[in-house]
mmCIF file of C-alpha atoms and ligand atoms in Angstrom:
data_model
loop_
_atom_site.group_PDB
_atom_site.id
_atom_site.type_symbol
_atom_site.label_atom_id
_atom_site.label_comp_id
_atom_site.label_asym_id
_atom_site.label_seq_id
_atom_site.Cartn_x
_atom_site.Cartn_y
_atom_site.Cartn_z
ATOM 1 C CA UNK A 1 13.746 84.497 25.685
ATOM 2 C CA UNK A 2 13.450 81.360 27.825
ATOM 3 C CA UNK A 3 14.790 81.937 31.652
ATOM 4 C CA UNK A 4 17.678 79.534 30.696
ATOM 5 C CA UNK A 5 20.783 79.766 28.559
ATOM 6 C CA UNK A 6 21.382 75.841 28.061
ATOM 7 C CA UNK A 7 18.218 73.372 28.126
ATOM 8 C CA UNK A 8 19.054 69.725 27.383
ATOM 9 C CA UNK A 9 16.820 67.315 27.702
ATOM 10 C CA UNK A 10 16.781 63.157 27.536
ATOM 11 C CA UNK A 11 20.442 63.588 26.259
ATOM 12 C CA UNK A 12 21.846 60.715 24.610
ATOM 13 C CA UNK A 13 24.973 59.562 22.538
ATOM 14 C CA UNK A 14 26.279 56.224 21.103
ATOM 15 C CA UNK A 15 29.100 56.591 19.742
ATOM 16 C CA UNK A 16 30.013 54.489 16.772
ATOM 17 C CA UNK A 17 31.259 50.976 18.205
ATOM 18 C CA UNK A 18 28.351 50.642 20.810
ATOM 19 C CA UNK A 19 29.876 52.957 23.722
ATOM 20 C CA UNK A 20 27.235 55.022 25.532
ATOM 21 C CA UNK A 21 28.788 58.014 27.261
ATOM 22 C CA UNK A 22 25.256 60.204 27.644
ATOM 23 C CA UNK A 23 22.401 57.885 28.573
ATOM 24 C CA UNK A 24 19.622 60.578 28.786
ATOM 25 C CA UNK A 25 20.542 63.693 30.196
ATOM 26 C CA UNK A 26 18.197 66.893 31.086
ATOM 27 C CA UNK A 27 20.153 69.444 32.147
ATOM 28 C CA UNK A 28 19.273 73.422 32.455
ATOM 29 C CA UNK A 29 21.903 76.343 33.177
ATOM 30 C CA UNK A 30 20.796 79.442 34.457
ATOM 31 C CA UNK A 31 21.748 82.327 32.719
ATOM 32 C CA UNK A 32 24.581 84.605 34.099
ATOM 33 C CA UNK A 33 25.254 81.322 36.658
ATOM 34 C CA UNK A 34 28.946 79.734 36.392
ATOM 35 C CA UNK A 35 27.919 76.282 36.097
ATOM 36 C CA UNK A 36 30.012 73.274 37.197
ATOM 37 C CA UNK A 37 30.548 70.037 35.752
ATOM 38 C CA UNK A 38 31.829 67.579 37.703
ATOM 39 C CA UNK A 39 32.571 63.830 37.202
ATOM 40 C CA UNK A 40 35.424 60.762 37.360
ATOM 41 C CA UNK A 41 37.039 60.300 33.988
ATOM 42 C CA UNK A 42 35.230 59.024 31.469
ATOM 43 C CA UNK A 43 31.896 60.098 32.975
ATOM 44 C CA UNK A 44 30.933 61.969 29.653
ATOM 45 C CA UNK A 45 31.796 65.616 30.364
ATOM 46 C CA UNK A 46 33.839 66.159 27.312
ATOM 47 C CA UNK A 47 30.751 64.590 24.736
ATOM 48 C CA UNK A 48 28.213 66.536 26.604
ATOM 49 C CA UNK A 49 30.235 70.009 26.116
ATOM 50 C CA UNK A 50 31.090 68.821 22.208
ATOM 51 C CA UNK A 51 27.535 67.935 21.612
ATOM 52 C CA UNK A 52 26.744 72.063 22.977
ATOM 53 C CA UNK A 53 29.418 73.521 20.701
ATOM 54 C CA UNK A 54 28.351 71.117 17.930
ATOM 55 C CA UNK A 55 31.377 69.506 17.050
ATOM 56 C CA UNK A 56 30.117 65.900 17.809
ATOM 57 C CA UNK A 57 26.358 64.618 16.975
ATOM 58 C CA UNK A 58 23.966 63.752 19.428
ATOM 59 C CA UNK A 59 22.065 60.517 19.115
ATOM 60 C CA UNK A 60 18.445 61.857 20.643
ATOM 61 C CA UNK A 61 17.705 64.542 22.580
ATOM 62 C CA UNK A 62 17.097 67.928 22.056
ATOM 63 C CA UNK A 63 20.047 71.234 23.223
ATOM 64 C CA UNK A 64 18.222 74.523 23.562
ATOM 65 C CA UNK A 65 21.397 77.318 23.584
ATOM 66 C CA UNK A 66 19.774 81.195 24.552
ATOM 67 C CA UNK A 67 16.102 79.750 23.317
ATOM 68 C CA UNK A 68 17.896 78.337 19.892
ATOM 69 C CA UNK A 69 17.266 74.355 19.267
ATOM 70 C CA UNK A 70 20.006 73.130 17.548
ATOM 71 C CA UNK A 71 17.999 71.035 15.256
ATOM 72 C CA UNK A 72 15.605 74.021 14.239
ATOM 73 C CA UNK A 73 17.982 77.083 14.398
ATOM 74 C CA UNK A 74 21.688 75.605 13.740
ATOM 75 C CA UNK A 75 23.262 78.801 12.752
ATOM 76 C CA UNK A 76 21.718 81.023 16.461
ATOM 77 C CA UNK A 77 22.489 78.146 18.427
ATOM 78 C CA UNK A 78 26.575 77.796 17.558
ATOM 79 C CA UNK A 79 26.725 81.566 17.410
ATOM 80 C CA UNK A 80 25.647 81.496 20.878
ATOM 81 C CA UNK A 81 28.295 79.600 22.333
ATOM 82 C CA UNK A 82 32.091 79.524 22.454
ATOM 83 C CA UNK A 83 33.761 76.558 23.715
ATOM 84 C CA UNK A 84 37.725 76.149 25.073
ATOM 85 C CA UNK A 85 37.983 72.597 23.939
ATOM 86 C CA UNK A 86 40.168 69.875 27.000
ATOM 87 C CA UNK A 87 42.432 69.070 23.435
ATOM 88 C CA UNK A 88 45.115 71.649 22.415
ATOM 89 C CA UNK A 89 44.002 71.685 18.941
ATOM 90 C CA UNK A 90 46.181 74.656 17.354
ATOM 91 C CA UNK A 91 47.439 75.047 13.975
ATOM 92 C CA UNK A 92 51.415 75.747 14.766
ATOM 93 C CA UNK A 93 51.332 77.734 11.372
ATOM 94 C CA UNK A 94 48.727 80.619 12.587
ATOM 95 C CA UNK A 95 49.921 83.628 14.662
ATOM 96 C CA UNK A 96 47.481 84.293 17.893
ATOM 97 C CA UNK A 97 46.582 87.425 15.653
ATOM 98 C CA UNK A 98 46.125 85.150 12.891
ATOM 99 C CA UNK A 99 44.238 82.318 14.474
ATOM 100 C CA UNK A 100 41.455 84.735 16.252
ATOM 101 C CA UNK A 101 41.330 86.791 12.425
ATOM 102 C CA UNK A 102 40.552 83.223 11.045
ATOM 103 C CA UNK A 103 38.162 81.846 13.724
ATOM 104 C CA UNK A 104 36.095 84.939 13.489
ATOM 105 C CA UNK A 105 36.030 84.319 9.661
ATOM 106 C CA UNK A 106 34.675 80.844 10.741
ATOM 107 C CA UNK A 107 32.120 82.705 13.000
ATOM 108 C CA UNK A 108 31.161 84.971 10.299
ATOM 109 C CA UNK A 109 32.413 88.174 12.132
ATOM 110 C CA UNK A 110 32.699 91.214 9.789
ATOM 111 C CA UNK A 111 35.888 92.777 9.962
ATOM 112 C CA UNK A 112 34.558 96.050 11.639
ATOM 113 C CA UNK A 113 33.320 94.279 14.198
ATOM 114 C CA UNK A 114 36.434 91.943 15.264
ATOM 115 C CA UNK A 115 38.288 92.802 18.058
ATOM 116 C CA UNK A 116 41.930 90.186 18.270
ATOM 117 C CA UNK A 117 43.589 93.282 19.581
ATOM 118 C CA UNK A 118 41.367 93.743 22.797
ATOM 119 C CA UNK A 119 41.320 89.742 23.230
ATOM 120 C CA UNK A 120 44.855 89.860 22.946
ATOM 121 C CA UNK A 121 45.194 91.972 25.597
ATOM 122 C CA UNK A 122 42.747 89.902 27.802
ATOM 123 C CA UNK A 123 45.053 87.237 27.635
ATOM 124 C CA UNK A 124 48.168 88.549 27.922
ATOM 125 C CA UNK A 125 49.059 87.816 24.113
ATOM 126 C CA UNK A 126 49.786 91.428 22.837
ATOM 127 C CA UNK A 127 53.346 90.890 22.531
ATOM 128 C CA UNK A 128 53.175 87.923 20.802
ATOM 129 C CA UNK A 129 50.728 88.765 18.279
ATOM 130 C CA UNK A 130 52.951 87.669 15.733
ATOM 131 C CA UNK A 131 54.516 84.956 16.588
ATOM 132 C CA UNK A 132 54.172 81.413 15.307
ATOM 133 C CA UNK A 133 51.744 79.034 17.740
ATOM 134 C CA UNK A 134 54.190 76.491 17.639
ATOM 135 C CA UNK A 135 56.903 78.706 19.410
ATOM 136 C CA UNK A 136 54.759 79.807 22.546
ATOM 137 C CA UNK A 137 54.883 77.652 25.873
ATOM 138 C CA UNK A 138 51.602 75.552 26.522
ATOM 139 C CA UNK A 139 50.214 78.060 28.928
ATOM 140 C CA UNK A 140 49.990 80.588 26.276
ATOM 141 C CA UNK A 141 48.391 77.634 24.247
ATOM 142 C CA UNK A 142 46.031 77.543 26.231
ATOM 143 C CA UNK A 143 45.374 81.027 26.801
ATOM 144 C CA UNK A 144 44.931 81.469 22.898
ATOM 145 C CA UNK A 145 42.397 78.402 22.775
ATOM 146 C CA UNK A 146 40.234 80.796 25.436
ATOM 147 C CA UNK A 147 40.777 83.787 22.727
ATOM 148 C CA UNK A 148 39.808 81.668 20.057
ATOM 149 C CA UNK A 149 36.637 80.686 22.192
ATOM 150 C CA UNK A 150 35.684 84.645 22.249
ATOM 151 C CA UNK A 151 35.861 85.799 19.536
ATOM 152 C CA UNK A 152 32.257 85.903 18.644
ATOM 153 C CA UNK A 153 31.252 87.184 22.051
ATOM 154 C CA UNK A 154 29.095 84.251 22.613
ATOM 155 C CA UNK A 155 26.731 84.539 25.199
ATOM 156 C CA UNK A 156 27.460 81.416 26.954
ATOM 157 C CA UNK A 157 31.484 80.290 27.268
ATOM 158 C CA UNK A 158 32.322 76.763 27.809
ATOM 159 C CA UNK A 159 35.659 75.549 29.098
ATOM 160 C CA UNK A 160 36.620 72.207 28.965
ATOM 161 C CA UNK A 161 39.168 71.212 31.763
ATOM 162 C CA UNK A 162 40.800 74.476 30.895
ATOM 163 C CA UNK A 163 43.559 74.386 34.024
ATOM 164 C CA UNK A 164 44.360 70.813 34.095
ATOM 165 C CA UNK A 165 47.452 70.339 34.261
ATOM 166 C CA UNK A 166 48.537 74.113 34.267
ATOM 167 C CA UNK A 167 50.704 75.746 36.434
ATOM 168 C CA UNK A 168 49.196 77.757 39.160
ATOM 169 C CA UNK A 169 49.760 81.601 38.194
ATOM 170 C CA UNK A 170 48.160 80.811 34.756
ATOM 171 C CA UNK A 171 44.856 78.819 36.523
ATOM 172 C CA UNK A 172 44.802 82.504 38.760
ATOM 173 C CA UNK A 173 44.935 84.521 35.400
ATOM 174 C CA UNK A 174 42.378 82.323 33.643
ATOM 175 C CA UNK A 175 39.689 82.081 36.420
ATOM 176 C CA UNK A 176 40.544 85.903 36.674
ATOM 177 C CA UNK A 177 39.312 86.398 32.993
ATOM 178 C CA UNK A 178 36.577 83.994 33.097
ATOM 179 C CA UNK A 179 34.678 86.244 36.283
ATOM 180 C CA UNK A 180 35.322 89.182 34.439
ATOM 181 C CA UNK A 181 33.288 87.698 31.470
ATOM 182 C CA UNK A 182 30.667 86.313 33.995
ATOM 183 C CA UNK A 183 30.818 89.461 36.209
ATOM 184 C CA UNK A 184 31.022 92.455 33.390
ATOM 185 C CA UNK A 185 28.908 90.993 30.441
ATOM 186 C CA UNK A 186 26.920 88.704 31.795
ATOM 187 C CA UNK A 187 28.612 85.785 30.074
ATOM 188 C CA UNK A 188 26.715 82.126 31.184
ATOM 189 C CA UNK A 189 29.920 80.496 31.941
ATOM 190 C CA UNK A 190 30.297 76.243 32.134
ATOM 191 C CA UNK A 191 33.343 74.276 32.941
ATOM 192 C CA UNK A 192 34.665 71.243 34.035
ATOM 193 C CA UNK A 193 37.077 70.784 36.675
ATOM 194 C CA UNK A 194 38.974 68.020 37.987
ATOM 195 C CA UNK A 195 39.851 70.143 41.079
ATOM 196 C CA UNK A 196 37.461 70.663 44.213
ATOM 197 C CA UNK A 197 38.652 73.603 45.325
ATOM 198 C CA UNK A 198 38.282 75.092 42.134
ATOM 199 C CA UNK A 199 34.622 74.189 41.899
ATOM 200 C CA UNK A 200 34.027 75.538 45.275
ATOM 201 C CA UNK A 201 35.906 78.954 44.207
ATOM 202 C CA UNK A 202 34.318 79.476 40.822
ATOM 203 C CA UNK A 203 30.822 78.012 40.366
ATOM 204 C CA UNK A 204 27.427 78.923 41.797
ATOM 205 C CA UNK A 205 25.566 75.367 41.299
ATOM 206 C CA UNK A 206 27.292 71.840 40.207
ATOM 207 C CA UNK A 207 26.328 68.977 38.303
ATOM 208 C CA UNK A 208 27.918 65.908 38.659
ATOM 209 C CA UNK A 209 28.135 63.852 35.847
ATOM 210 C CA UNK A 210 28.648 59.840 36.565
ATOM 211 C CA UNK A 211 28.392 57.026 33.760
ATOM 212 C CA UNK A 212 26.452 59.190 31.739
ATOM 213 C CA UNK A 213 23.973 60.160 33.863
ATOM 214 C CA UNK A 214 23.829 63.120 35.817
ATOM 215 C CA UNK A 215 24.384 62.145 39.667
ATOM 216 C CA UNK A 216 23.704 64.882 41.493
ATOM 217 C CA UNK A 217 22.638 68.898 40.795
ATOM 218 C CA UNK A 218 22.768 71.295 43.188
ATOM 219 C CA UNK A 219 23.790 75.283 44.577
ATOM 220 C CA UNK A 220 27.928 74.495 44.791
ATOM 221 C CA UNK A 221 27.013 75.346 49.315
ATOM 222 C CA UNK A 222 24.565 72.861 48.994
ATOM 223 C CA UNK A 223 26.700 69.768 47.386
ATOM 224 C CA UNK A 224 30.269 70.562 48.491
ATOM 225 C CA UNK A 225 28.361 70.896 51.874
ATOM 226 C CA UNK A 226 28.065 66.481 51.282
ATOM 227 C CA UNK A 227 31.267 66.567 50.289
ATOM 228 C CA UNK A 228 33.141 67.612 53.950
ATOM 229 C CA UNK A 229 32.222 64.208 54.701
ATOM 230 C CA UNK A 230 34.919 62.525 57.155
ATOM 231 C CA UNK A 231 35.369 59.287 59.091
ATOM 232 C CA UNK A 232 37.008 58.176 62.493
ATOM 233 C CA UNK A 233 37.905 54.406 62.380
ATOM 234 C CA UNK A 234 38.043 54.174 66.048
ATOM 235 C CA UNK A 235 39.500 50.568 67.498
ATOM 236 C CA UNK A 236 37.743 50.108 70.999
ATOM 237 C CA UNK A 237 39.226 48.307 74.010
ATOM 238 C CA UNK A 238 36.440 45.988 74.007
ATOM 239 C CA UNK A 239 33.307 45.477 72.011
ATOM 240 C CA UNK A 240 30.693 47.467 72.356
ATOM 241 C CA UNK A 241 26.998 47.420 71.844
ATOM 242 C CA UNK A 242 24.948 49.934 70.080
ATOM 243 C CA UNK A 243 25.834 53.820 70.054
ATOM 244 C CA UNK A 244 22.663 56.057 70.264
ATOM 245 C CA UNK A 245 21.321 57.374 67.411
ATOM 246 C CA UNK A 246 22.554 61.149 66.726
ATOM 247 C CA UNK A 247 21.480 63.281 63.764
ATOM 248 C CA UNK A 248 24.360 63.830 61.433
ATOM 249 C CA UNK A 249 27.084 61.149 62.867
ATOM 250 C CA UNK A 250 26.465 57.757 60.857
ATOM 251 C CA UNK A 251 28.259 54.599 62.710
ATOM 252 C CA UNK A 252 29.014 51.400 61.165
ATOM 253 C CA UNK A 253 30.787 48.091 62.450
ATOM 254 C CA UNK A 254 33.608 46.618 59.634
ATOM 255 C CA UNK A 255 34.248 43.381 59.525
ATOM 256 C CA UNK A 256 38.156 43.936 61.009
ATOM 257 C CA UNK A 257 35.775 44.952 64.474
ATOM 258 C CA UNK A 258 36.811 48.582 64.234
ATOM 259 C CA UNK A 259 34.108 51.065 64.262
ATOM 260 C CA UNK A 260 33.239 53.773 61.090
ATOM 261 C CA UNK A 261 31.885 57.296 62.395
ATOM 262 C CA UNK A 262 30.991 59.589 59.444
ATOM 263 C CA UNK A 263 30.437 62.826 60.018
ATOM 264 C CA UNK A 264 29.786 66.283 58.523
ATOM 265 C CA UNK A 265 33.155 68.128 59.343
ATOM 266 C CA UNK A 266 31.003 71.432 59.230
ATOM 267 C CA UNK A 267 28.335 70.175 61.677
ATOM 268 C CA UNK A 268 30.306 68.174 64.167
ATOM 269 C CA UNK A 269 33.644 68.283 65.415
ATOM 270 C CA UNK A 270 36.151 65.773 65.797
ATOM 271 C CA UNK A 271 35.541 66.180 69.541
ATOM 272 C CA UNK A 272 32.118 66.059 69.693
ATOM 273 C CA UNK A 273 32.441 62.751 68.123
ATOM 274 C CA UNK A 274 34.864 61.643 70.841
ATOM 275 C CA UNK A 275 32.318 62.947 73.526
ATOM 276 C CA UNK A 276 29.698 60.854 72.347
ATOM 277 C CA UNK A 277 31.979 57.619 72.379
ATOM 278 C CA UNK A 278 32.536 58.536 76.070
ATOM 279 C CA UNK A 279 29.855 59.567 76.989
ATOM 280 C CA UNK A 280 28.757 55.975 75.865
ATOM 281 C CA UNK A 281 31.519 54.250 78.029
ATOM 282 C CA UNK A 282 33.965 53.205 74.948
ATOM 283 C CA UNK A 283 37.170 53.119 75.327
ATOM 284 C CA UNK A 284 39.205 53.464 72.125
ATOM 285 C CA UNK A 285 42.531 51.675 72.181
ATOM 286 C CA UNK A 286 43.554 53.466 68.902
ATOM 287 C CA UNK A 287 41.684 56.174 66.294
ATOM 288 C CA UNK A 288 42.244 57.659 62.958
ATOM 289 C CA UNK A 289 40.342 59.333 60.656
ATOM 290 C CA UNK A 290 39.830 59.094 56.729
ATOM 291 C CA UNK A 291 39.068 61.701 54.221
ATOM 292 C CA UNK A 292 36.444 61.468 51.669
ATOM 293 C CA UNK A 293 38.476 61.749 48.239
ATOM 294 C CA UNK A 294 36.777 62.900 45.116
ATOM 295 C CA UNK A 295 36.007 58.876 43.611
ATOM 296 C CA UNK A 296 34.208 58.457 47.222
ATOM 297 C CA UNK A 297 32.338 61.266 47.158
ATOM 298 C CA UNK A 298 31.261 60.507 43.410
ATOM 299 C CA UNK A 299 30.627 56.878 44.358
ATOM 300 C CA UNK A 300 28.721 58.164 47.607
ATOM 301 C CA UNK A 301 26.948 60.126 45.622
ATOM 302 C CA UNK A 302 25.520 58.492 42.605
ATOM 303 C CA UNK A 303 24.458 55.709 45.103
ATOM 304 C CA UNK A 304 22.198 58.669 47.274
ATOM 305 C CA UNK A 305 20.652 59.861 43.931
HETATM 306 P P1 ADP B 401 34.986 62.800 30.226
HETATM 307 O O1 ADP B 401 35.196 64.066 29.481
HETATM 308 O O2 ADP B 401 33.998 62.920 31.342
HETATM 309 O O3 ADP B 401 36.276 62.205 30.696
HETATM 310 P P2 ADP B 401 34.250 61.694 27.640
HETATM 311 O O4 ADP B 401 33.010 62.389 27.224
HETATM 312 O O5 ADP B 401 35.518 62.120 27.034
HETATM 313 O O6 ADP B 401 34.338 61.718 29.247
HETATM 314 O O7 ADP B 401 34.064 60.140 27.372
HETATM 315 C C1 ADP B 401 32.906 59.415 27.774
HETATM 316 C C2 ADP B 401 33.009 57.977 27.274
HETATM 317 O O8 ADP B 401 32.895 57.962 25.843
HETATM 318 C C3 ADP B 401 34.347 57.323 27.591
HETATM 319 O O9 ADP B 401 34.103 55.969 27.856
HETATM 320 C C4 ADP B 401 35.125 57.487 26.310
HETATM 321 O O10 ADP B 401 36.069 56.445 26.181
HETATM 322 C C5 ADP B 401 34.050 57.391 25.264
HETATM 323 N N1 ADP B 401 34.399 58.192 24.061
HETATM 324 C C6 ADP B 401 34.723 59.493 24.013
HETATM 325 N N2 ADP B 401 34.941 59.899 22.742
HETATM 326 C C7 ADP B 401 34.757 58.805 21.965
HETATM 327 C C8 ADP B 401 34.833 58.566 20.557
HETATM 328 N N3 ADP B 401 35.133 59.540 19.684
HETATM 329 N N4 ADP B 401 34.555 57.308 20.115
HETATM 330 C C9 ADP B 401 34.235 56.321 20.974
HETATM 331 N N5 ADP B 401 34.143 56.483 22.308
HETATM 332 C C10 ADP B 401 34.393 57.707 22.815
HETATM 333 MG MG1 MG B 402 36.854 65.246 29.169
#
């Protein structure tokens, strides 16, 4: 057994038309590790996960799932992995029983082995085992699309944007089942997220995915640690010549003669910042500060990798 559950190396895909959303990608995933991927829209998230769970074709590259190529060992390497797709793809016709009896036909789980009534319970389903998929509300939707995603006990879960857009007692109950599949069998566990915090909470390293390229990898302390980034536009009374150089505070002139201070909210304080323009002899006629929003921090970045 190789030390990681996903290995992807020199990644690509072209989809038909010319558009290249993965433009060689090596990726690895730890097993046991709750993996992050993060990226703008459009960044290639959603092909990368399809390409693991083998519902879209990669154009080169090779996808190692538990030590099983794709290429060489089709069959391991899908049984291996469960996937929560971003698309609510449910037939309205299936019951949740129904749907998780079929998928684990698909899966090729013998009966004595299947177990909808303990997934049902997991997510809150039991008393609607039997009713039609087209009568429950979207958050049970989506909490049948993570049933559907287990019932072959894969060894590594993907979830594909699984709370965006969903209201916040049903993101609690789903990050709630996910570490208890992480945390109690040892389930790999990879998602995307369009929400910071969320990252932060859930996942022990991050990859950030930009133009089809990863941007950035990294322990989730290490990268949200560039992420606390903030500025102080400060507007001083007069101009000023150069500030001293200090490790961690970056200081720019814009063209509109205010002055830029970045800093690392977590190392330096909005004070200390302050003190160091006084201590300099500037006298600020007016201040405010900016926050680093997720598109900055993406932009900032891709630029440093
Ligand atoms: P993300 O999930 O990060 O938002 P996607 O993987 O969905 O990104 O898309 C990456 C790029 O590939 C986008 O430019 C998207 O428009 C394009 N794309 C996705 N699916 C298809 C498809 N089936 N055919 C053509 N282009 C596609
Ligand atoms: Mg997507």
């Amino acid at each position: 057994m190789t030390q990681d559950a996903i290995q992807i190396e020199g990644l690509r895909k072209t989809y038909q038309g010319g558009k290249e959303a993965l433009k060689g990608v090596d990726l690895t995933v730890p097993h046991g590790s709750v993996f992050g991927l993060l990226g703008p829209n459009g960044a290639g998230k959603s092909t990368l996960i399809n390409i693991l769970a083998g519902l879209v074709s990669k154009t080169a590259g090779s996808v190692t799932i538990q030590g099983w190529d794709q290429d060489v060992n089709p069959r391991q390497s899908r049984a291996a992995i469960g996937v929560m797709p971003q698309e609510l793809n449910l037939d309205p016709f299936f019951t949740p029983r129904g749907a998780l009896e079929v998928q684990a036909g698909l899966y090729g789980v013998p009966k004595s082995e299947r177990r909808s009534d303990e997934i049902l319970e997991m997510i809150g389903l039991t008393d609607k085992a039997e009713a039609y998929a087209r009568t429950l509300s979207g958050g049970m939707r989506r909490r049948l699309l993570l049933g559907k995603a287990l019932v072959h006990w894969p060894r590594v879960l993907v979830l594909d944007e699984p709370t965006a857009g969903v209201d916040i007692e049903l993101r609690q109950m789903l990050w709630e089942n996910v570490r208890k599949l992480n945390r109690e069998r040892g389930m790999t566990i990879i998602l995307t997220t369009h929400y910071l915090e969320e990252a932060e909470q859930m996942c022990d390293e991050i990859a950030i995915i930009n133009h089809g390229e990863v941007a950035a990898r990294d322990s989730t302390r290490n990268l949200l640690g560039q992420l606390d980034a903030k500025t102080m536009v400060i507007q001083p009374e007069t101009a000023i010549g150069s500030l001293p150089e200090v490790e961690g505070i970056g200081v720019t002139t814009r063209d509109d003669g205010t002055i830029a201070i970045t800093y690392r909210a977590r190392q330096t304080s909005a004070e200390d910042v302050l003190t160091l323009l006084r201590d300099n002899g500037v006298r600020i006629r007016d201040v405010r500060t900016e926050q680093a929003d997720l598109e900055d921090v993406f932009l900032s970045l891709t630029r440093s990798a």
